[in-house]
Structure formats: structure tokens, C-alpha cells
Coordinates of C-alpha atoms in Angstrom, one line a residue:
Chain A
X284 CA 64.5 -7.8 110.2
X285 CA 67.9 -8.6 109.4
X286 CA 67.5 -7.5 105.5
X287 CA 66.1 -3.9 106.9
X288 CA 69.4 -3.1 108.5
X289 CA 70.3 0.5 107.9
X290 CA 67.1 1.1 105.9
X291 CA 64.8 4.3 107.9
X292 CA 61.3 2.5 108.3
X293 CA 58.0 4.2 109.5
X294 CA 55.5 3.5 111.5
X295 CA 52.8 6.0 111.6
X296 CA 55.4 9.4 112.8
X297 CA 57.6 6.6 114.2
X298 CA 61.2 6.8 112.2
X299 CA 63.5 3.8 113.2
X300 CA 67.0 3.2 111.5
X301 CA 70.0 0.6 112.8
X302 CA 73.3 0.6 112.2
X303 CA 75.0 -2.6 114.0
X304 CA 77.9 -0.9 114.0
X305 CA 80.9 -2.1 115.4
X306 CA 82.3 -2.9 118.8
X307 CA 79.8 -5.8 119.5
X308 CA 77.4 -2.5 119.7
X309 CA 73.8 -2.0 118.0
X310 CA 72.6 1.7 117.6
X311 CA 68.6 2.2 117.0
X312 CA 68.0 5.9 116.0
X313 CA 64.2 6.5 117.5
X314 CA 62.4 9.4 115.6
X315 CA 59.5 11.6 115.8
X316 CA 56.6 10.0 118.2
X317 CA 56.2 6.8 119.8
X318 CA 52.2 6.9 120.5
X319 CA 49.7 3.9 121.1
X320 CA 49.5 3.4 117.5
X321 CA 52.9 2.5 116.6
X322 CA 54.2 1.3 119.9
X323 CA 53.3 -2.7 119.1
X324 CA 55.3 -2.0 115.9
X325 CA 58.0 -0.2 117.3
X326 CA 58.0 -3.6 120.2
X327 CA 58.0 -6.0 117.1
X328 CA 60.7 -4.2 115.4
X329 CA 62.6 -3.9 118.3
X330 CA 62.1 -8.0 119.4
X331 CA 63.2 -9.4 115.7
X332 CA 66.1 -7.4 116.1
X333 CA 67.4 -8.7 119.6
X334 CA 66.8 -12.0 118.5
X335 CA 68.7 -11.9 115.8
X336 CA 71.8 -10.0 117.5
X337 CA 74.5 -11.9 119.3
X338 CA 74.1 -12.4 123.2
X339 CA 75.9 -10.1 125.0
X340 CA 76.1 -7.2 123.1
X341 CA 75.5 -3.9 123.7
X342 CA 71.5 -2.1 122.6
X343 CA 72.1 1.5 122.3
X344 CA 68.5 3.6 121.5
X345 CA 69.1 7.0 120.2
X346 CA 66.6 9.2 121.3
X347 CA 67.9 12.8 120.8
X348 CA 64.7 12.9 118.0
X349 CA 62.2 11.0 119.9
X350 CA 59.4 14.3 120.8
X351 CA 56.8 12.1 122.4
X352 CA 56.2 8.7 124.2
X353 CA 53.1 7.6 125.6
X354 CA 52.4 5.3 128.5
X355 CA 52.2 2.1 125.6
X356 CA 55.7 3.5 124.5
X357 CA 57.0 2.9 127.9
X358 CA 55.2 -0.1 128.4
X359 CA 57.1 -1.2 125.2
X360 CA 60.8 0.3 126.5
X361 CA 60.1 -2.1 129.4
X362 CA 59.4 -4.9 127.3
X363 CA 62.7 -4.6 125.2
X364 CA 64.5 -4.1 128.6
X365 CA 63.0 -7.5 129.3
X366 CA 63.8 -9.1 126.2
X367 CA 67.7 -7.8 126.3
X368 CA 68.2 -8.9 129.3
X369 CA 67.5 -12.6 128.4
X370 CA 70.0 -12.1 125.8
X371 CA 71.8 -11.2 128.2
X372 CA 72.5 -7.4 126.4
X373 CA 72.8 -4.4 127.9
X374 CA 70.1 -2.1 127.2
X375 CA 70.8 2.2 126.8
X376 CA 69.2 5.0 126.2
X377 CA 71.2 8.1 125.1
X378 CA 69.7 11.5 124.7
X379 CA 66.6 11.1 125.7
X380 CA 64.7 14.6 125.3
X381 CA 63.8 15.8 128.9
X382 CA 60.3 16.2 127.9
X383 CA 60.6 12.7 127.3
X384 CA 62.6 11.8 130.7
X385 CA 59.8 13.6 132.5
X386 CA 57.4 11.2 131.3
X387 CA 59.7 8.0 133.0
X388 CA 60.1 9.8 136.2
X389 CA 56.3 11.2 136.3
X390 CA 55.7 7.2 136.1
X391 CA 58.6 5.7 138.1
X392 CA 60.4 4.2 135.4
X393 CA 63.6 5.8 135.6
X394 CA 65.3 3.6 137.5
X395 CA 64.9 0.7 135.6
X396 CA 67.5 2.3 132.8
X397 CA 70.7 3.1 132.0
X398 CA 70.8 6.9 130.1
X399 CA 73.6 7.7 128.9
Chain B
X100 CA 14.7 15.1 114.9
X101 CA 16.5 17.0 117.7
X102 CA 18.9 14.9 119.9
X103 CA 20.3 17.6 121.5
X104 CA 18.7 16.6 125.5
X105 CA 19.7 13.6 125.0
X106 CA 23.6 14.8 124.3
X107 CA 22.8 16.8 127.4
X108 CA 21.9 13.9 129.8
X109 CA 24.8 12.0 128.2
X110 CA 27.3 14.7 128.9
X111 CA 26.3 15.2 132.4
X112 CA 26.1 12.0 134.0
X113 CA 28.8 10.2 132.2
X114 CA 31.7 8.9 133.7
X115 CA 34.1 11.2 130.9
X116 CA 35.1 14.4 131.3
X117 CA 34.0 17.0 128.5
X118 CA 35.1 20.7 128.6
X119 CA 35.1 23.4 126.1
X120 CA 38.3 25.7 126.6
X121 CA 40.0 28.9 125.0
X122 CA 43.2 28.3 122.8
X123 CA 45.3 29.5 125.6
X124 CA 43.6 26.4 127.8
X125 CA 41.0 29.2 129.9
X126 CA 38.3 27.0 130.6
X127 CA 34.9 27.4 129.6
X128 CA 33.3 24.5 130.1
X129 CA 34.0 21.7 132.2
X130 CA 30.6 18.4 132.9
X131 CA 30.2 17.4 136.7
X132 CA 32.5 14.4 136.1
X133 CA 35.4 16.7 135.2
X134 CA 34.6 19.0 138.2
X135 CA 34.8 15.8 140.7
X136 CA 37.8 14.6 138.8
X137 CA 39.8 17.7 138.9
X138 CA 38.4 18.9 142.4
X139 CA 37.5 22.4 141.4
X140 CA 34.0 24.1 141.6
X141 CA 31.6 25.6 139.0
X142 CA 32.5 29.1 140.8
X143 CA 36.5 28.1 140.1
X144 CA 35.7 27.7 136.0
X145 CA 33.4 31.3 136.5
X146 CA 36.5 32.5 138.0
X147 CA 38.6 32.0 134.5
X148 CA 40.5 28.9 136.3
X149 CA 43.6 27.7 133.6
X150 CA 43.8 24.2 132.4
X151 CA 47.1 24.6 131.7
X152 CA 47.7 24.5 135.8
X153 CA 46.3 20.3 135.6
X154 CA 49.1 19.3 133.2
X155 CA 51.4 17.0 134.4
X156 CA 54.2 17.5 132.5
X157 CA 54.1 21.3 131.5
X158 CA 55.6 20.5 128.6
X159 CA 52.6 18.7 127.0
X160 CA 51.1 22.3 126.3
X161 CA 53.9 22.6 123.6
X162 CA 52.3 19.6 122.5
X163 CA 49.1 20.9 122.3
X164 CA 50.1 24.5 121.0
X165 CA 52.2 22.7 117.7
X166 CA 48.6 21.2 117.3
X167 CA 46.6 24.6 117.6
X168 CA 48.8 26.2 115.2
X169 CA 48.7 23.7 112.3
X170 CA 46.1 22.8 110.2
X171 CA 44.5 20.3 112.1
X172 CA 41.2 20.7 113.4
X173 CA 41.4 17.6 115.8
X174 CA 43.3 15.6 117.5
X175 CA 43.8 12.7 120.0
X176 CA 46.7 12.0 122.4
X177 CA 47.5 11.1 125.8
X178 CA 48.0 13.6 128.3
X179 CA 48.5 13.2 132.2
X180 CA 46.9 15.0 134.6
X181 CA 47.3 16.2 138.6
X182 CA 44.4 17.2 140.2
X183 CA 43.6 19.7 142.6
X184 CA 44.5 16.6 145.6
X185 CA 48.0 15.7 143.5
X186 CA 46.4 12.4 142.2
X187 CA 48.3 11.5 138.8
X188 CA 45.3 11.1 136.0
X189 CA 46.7 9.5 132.7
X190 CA 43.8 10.3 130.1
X191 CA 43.4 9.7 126.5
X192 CA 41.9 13.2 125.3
X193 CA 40.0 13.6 121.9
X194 CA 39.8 16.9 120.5
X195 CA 38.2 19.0 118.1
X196 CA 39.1 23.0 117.2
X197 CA 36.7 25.5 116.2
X198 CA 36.3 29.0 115.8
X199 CA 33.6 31.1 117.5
X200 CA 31.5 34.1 116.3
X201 CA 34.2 36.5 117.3
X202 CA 36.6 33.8 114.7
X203 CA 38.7 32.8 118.5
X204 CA 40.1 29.3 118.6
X205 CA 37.7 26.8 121.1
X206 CA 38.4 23.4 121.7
X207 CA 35.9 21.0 122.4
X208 CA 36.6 17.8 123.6
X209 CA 36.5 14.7 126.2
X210 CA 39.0 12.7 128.0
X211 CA 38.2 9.4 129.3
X212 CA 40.7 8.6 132.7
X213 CA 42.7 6.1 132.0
X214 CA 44.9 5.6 134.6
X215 CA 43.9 2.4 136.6
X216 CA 44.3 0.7 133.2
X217 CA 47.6 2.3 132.6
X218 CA 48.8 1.9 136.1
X219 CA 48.1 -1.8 135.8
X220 CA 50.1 -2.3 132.8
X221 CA 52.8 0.0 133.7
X222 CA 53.2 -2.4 137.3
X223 CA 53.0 -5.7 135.1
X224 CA 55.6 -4.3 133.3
X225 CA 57.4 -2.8 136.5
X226 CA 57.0 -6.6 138.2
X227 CA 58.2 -8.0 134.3
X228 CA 61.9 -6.2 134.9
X229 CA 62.3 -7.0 138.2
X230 CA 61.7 -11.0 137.8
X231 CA 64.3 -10.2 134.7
X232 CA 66.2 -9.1 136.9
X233 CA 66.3 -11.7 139.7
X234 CA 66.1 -14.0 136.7
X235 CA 69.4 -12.9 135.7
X236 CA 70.9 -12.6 139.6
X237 CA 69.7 -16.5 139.9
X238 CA 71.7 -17.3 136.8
X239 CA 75.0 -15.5 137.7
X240 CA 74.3 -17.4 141.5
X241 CA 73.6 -20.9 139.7
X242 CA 76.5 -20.0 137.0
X243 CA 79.4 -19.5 140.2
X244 CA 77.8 -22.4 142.0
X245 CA 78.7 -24.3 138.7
X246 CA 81.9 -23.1 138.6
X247 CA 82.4 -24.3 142.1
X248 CA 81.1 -27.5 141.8
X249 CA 83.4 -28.0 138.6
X250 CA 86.4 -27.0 140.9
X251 CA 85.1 -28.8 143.8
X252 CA 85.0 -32.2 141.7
X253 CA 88.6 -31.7 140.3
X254 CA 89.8 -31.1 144.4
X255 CA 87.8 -34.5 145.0
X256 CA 90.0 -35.9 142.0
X257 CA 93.0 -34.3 143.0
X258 CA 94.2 -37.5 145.2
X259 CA 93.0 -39.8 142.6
X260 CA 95.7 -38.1 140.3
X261 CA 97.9 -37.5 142.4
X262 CA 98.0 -41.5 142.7
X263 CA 98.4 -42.0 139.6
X264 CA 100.8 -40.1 138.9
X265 CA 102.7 -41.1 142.0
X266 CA 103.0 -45.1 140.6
X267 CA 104.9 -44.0 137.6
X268 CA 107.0 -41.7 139.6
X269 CA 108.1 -44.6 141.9
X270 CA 109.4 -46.3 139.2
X271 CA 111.3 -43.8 137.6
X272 CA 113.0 -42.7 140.9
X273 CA 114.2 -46.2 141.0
X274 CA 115.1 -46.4 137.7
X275 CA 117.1 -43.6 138.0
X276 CA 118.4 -45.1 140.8
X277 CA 119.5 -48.2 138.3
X278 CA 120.8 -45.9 135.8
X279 CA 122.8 -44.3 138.1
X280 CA 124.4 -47.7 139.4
X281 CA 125.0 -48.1 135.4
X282 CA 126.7 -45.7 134.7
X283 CA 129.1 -45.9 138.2
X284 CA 130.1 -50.0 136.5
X285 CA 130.1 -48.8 132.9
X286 CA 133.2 -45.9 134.1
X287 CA 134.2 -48.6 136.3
X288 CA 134.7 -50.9 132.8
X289 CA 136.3 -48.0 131.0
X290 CA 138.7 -47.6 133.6
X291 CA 139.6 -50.7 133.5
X292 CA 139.8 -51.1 129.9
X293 CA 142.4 -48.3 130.2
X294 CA 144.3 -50.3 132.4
X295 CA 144.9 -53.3 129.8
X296 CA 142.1 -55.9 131.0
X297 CA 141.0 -58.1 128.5
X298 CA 137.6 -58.0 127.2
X299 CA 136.2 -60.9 127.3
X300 CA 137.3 -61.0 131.2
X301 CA 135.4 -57.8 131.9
X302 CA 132.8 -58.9 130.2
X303 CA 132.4 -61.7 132.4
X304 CA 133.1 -60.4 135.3
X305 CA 131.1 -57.4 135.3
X306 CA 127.7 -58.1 133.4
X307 CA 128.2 -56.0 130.3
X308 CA 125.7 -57.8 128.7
X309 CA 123.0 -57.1 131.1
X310 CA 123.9 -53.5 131.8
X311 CA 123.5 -53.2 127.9
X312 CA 120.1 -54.5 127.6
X313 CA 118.3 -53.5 130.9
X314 CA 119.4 -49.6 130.0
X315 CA 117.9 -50.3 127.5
X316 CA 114.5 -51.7 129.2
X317 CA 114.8 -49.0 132.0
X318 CA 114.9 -45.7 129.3
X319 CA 111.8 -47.3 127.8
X320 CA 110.2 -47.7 131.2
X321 CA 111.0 -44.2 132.2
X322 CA 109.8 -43.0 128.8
X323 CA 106.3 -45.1 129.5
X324 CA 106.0 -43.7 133.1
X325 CA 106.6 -39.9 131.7
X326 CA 103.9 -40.5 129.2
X327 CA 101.3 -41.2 131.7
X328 CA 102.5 -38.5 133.6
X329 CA 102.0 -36.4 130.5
X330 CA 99.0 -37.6 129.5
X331 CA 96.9 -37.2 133.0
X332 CA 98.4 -33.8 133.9
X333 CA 96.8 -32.8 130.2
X334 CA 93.6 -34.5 130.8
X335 CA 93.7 -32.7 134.1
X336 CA 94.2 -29.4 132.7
X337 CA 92.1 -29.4 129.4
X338 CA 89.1 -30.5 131.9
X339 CA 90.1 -27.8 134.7
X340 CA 90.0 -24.9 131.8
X341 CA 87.8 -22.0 132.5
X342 CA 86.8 -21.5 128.6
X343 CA 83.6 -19.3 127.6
X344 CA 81.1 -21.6 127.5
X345 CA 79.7 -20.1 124.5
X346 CA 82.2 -21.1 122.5
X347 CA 81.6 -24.4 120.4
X348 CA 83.9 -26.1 118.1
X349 CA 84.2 -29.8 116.7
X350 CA 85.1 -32.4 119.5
X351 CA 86.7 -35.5 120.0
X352 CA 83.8 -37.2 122.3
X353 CA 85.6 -40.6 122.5
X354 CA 88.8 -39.1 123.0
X355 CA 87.0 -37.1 126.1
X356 CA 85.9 -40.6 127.2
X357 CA 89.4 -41.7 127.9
X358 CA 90.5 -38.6 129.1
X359 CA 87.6 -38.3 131.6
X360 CA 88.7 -42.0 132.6
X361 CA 91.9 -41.2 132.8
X362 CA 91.6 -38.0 135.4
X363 CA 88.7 -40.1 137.5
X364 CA 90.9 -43.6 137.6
X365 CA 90.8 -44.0 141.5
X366 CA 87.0 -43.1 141.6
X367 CA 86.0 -46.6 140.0
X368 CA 89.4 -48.2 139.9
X369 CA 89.2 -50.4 143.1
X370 CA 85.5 -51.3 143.0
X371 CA 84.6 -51.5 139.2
X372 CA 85.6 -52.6 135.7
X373 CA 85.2 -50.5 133.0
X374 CA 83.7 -51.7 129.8
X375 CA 84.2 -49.5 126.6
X376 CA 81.8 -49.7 123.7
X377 CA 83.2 -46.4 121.5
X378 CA 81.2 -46.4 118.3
X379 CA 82.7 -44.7 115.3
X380 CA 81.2 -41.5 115.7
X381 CA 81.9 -38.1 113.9
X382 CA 83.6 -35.0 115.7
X383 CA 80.6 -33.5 117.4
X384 CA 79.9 -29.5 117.7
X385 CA 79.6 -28.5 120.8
X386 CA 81.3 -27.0 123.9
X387 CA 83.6 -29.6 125.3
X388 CA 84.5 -27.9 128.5
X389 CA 80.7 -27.8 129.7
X390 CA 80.8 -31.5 127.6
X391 CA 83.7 -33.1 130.1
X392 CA 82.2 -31.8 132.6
X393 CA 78.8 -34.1 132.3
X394 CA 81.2 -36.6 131.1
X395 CA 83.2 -36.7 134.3
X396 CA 79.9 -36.3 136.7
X397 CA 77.9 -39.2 135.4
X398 CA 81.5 -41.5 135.4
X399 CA 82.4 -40.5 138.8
X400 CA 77.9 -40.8 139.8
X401 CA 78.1 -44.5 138.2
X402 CA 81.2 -45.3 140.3
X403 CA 79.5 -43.7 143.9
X404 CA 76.4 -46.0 142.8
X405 CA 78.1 -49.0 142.7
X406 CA 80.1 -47.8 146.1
X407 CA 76.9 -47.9 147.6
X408 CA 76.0 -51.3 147.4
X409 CA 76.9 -53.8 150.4
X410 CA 78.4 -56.6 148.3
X411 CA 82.1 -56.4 147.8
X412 CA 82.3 -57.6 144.6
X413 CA 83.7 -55.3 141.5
X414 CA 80.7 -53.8 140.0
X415 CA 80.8 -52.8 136.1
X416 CA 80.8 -49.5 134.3
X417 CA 79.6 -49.9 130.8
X418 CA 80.3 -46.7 128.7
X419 CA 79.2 -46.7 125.1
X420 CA 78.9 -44.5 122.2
X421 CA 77.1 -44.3 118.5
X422 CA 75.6 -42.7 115.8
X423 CA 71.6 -43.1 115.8
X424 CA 69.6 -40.9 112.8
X425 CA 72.6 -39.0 112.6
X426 CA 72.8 -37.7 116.2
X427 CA 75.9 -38.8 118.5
X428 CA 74.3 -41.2 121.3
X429 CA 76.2 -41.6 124.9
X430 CA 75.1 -44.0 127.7
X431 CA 76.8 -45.0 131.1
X432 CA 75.6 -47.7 133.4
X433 CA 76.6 -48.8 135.9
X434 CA 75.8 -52.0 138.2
X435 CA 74.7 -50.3 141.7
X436 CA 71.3 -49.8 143.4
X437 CA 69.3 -47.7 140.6
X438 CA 67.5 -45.3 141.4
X439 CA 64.4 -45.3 143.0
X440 CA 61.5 -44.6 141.2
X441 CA 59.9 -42.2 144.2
X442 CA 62.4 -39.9 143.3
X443 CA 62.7 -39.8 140.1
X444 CA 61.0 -37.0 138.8
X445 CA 63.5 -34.8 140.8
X446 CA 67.1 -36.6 139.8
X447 CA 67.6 -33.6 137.2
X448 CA 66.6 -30.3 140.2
X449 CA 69.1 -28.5 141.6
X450 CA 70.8 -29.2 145.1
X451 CA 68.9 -32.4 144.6
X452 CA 71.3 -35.4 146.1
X453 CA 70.6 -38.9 147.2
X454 CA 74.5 -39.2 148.5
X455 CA 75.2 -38.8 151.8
X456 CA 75.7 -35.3 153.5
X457 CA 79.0 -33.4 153.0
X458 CA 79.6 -36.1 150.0
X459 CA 77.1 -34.4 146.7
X460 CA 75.9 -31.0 146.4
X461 CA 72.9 -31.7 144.4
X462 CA 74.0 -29.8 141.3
X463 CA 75.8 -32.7 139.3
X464 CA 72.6 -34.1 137.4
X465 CA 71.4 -30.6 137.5
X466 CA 74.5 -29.3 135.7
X467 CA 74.2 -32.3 133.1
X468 CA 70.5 -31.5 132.3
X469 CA 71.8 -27.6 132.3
X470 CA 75.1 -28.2 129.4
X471 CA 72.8 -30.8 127.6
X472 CA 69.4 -29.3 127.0
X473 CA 69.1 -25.5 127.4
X474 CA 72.7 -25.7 126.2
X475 CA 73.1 -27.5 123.3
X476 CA 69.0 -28.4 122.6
X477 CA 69.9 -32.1 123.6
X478 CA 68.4 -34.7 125.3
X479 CA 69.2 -36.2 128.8
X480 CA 67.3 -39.2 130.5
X481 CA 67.6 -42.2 132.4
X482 CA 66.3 -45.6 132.7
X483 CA 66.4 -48.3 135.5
X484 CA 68.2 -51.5 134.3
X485 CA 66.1 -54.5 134.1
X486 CA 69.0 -56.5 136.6
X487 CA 69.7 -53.6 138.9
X488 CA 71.7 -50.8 138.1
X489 CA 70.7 -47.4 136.2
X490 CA 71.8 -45.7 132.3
X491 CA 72.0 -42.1 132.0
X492 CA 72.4 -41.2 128.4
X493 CA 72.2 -38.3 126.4
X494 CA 71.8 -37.1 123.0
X495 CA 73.6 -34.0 121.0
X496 CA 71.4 -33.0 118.4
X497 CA 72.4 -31.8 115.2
X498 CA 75.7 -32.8 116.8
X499 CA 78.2 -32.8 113.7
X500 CA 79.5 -30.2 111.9
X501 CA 80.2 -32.0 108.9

């Protein structure tokens, strides 16, 4: 993971880049479409990378690009929400499409997360 | 061969729904299956009933529409439903897009309901963040509750240093009190130098000689008595420090021995001995705030056992320390009771206590087991003596930085 910092990688539509940035602060930029197919890769990605961040920073996902997410995409946010929070990071999501925010509240997720 | 009844058959009994709809989502065709599901009526779909009006999220038709006008002729995605009585349908739909004899857009496809599948992952993962969450509320509780206990212990040591520190101060006051009285007969000599005494009748008469060399004794005595002042108020305070307990650095484990000692003095001075068996051991890399503070509770538990005991002789506190395969080794052990063996898979679990009420708080051993294994991957344990009396040791692995 850690040698594919601030390379874009794709997963089937799925376009993830992170800069760690600065300020005890990790950005993920989330592209194009987190469907059933790429959501387990999207989860793994995602996993390698909290493990190998320090505890207690901050996980900022950029999703200003992200068009679609399926109900596995969610299942995965939760799952990384999980996962930071035994890390004991905070977890946000920043500009998160409406089209997309529908699909949380439509389910009941919204709640759970911190948009910013 | 013509399978086409057979399609038929399969198309109306199944438990999928198929439909056939125009490009703008007019629907043209829709099995019995999809006609239950959706809660509309063969007359509804004669009646040129949208499918556009069953979307969740309306803005899955842009979806659909960037589909229609590429150059794909199928696809398959996830689309979410309401049906006529508001129920929430998660599907996957497969589709494929053809033109008809008058070259208009159809698309012909299935979509098999989902939702109890998806419903059951999305409240697993619902029911995941929420024990996260009270995870992580049961940490910050237990973390406080630490905290407490640590400042709860240094209250219950409090008297024990301010004894200590109250036996060198006695001494000093009267010290000063000598040094004083010095000074008063060495003027008083002066004065009378001045006045044309001889010396060696002063001398005589007025203990020059002594004055000289008790000042000298009483200074050093002083000096002594400031020391262990200095040296307990430091112990005190590098023990009381609320550090970040992330934080590791190389640390002086024997040295915390005798500080620990130091600070928790009236705890085992009247009823035990303390024998010290300090290996030469490298710095070890670790926390040594969260490391003092297992020091100081198994000390102060060996002391409490031995208190426990009926006898009134002085028990024994045996502390060593070495280097074992390269890991730093610690045991304690003391001379009371042990502990008995009913209860000895829960010595280690919180608000656990065998002392009496008002007196433990059950997080002591707890704490130990906490700082020692999830914190620095170590190993804690005990073991009954053969004579009576339990060892608590512990293990920091990898525990030099060298």
C-alpha cells in the first residue's frame, strides 16, 4: 500500500489516489463508480491503508467525483468506518454528490458519518 | 428445436421480474411476478403506466439514460425500487437494448429483488458501527477509570510520603535549631575576641572545637535530609505525570524499581523486608508512565498480601530483574497467603478484587494486564509459591532499543 502513495490506481471505473498530506491528515480522492465489482477492492485498499497510518489521525474521502455507489459500496464505507475507529481515526466524507447522499439516507446510513 | 414455451413458463412463474419497456421507461411488458411486486395491474401497464414513477432515487434514470445513449447494448446495475405500497426493493437489474421494426430503442430485461439479502448486510454492518462505537465509549470509560485509579493510588500514598518526608524534616528543623545556637556562641566568641580574651581561654571555655566540627556534621545532615526530600518529591512527580501513553522511549526499569520503592515506603515499610535482585539489564523501550504504574500496583498488591496474613512477623518482598533470550524479565513475590486457585482465572478482569470493600477497586491487575499485553505485546502471569506466597512477573518483549 504504502509504495502506492500518490499513484491513481483502478479498479474496474473505480479511480483511488492518496495524498497523506500534512496535518496528521490522509486525503483519498474516490472516482468514478463504486459498484459490487470493485467494492472488495476498494475495502482492501482502503484497510492496508488504515493500518499502516498512525492512530489518531484524521481519514478524509473525497467524493466530489464519486457518480455511483451501490449497496456493497456502502456496505464497504461501513466497514472502513469500523476499521478507523479501532485506530481510533476519524473518518470524513467531503463532497459527497447528492445523488450519492440519497443513496445513504434512502438506506439509513446517514447518520453514522461525518460529511463535511 | 423450439424452446420458446418453455422460456414462456419460465418467465411467468418465476420468482424474477422481466419487463420489456420503451427508452423513455413506458412499460410494455411487465411477468406476473413484477405485477405482484410492483402492485400494479395488467390494465395499469395497458394504460401506458411509467417505470420511471418505481425509482427510488430519481436520479438513477440519469443513470440509465448515460447508458441508452452510449454504445452499449446492455447492462447491469443496482437500482432501488418503491412500490405501489412504499416498500423499498433493492434489485440487481440486467439489461439488454434493442431496436424494434420502427428502429425505437426497447429494453428487455429482469431484475431479481434483492433486498432481504441487502437489508441483512446493510444491518450487520449497521449493528458492526454501533458495537464500534460502544467499543470505543467502553474504552474512553475504562481509560478515565484508569486515570482515576492511578490518582486514587497516589492519594493512598500521599501519607506514606508525606511521612517520609516529614522524618527528614524533623531533623532539619532541629538542626537549624543547632545552627542557630552556633552562630549566637560563635558572635558571642568574636565579641569577645574583640574585647582582648585570650584564645586559648575562649577556646576552653566555650567549645570551639565542638562547634567547629558538629557544623560541620549538621550541614551534611541537612544536606542528607534535603536529598531525600528531593529525591521522593521527584519520584512522586515523574509517577503522578499525565504523559500520552503512546509515547515510548528507552527506560531505566531498575531505576523505576527504586523510585517506585521510594514513593510506596510506608506501604511495606512496617510489615516487610524488601529484597532486591536488579540484574544488569539494558534500557528497555517502552512507556514508563503506564510502566510505574504496574510497577507501583504489584509492590503495593505484595505488601496488602502479606498485611493479610494473621502472623505478626515481617513478611518478605523479593523484587528481581534480568535479561532472559534477550527480553527484560520482572518478578515480585511476596510472602502472604497466595492466591487461591478458585479464582484464578479472574485475578487479571476488571473491578475484580479479593481486598476488602472500600480498600481495591478491581482495576489494579486489570490495568497491569492492560499496559503489559495489549500495550506493549508483553506477557503477564502468576504463579503460587511452593512455601506460601505468590510471583507476579512480566515480560517486555522486544524490550530494548539497542
Amino acid at each position: 500500500m504504502a509504495e502506492n502513495i500518490g499513484e491513481t490506481i483502478e479498479y474496474d471505473g473505480l479511480f483511488l489516489n492518496t495524498d497523506t498530506g500534512s496535518n496528521n491528515e490522509i486525503k483519498v480522492n474516490v472516482k468514478g463508480r463504486l459498484e459490487t465489482a470493485n467494492s472488495i477492492n476498494f475495502l482492501n485498499y482502503m484497510t492496508q491503508l488504515i493500518d499502516a497510518s498512525p492512530t489518531g489521525c484524521d481519514l478524509i474521502l473525497e467524493m466530489s467525483e464519486l457518480y455511483y455507489v451501490s449497496s456493497t459500496g456502502i456496505g464497504a464505507f461501513t466497514t472502513i468506518l469500523v476499521n478507523s475507529k479501532k485506530r481510533n481515526m476519524q473518518l470524513f466524507i467531503k463532497n459527497m454528490q447528492p445523488k450519492v447522499m440519497s443513496v445513504l439516507e434512502l438506506l439509513g446510513f446517514t447518520d453514522f458519518f461525518n460529511f463535511i | 428445436m423450439n424452446y420458446s414455451g418453455g422460456f414462456t413458463r419460465l418467465i411467468n412463474d418465476s420468482k424474477i421480474l422481466f419487463f420489456v419497456t420503451k427508452k423513455d421507461g413506458t412499460i410494455l411488458y411487465l411477468n406476473p411476478f413484477g405485477q405482484k411486486l410492483l402492485g400494479i395491474t395488467s390494465k395499469n401497464i395497458l394504460e401506458g403506466i411509467n417505470s420511471i414513477q418505481f425509482y427510488a432515487n430519481p436520479d438513477d434514470k440519469d443513470d440509465l439514460d448515460s447508458i441508452l445513449n452510449s454504445e452499449q447494448s446492455s447492462f447491469d446495475i443496482e437500482i432501488r425500487l418503491l412500490n405501489k405500497d412504499g416498500r423499498l426493493i433493492t434489485g440487481h437489474e440486467f439489461g439488454y437494448i434493442q431496436k424494434n421494426d420502427n428502429g425505437e430503442q426497447e429494453i428487455y430485461g429482469f431484475i431479481n429483488d434483492i433486498s432481504d439479502f441487502i437489508q441483512l448486510n446493510l444491518d450487520t454492518a449497521k449493528l458492526n458501527i454501533e458495537m464500534a462505537e460502544a467499543n470505543q465509549k467502553l474504552q474512553d470509560a475504562y481509560n478515565t477509570m484508569a486515570q482515576q485509579e492511578k490518582m486514587a493510588t497516589i492519594g493512598e500514598l500521599a501519607a506514606g510520603v508525606a511521612h517520609e518526608i516529614n522524618n527528614p524534616l524533623g531533623f532539619i528543623k532541629s538542626n537549624s535549631r543547632s545552627l542557630k545556637k552556633y552562630l549566637e556562641m560563635l558572635t558571642d566568641i568574636f565579641q569577645k575576641i574583640s574585647n582582648s580574651f585570650s584564645l586559648k581561654e575562649i577556646k576552653n571555655a566555650d567549645k570551639v572545637d565542638f562547634i567547629l566540627s558538629d557544623v560541620k556534621d549538621v550541614i551534611d545532615e541537612n544536606e542528607d535530609g534535603l536529598n531525600r526530600i528531593a529525591r521522593i518529591t521527584e519520584s512522586l512527580k515523574r509517577f503522578a505525570r499525565m504523559g500520552d501513553e503512546d509515547v515510548k522511549a528507552d527506560f531505566d526499569l531498575n531505576q523505576a524499581i527504586l523510585d517506585t520503592l521510594n514513593i510506596a515506603k510506608l506501604q511495606y515499610k512496617y510489615i516487610a523486608d524488601i529484597k532486591l535482585e536488579l540484574g544488569e539489564i539494558p534500557m528497555v523501550f517502552c512507556n514508563g508512565d503506564s510502566i510505574n504504574q504496574v510497577l507501583l500496583n504489584l509492590i503495593v498488591n505484595a505488601a496488602n498480601a502479606i498485611e493479610m496474613l494473621e502472623s505478626k512477623e515481617r513478611g518478605e518482598i523479593k523484587i528481581t530483574t534480568s535479561l532472559e533470550n534477550n527480553l527484560v524479565t520482572f518478578s515480585v513475590s511476596d510472602s502472604g497467603p497466595g492466591i487461591d486457585p478458585s479464582v484464578a482465572n479472574k485475578i487479571f478482569d476488571p473491578f475484580f478484587t479479593t481486598k476488602e470493600v472500600g480498600k481495591g477497586t478491581g482495576l489494579g491487575l486489570s490495568l497491569c494486564y492492560d499496559i503489559i499485553v495489549q500495550k506493549h505485546q508483553g506477557k503477564i502471569w502468576f504463579e503460587n509459591l511452593e512455601k506460601s506466597g505468590a510471583k507476579f512477573s512480566f515480560i517486555l518483549p522486544g524490550g530494548t532499543n539497542e
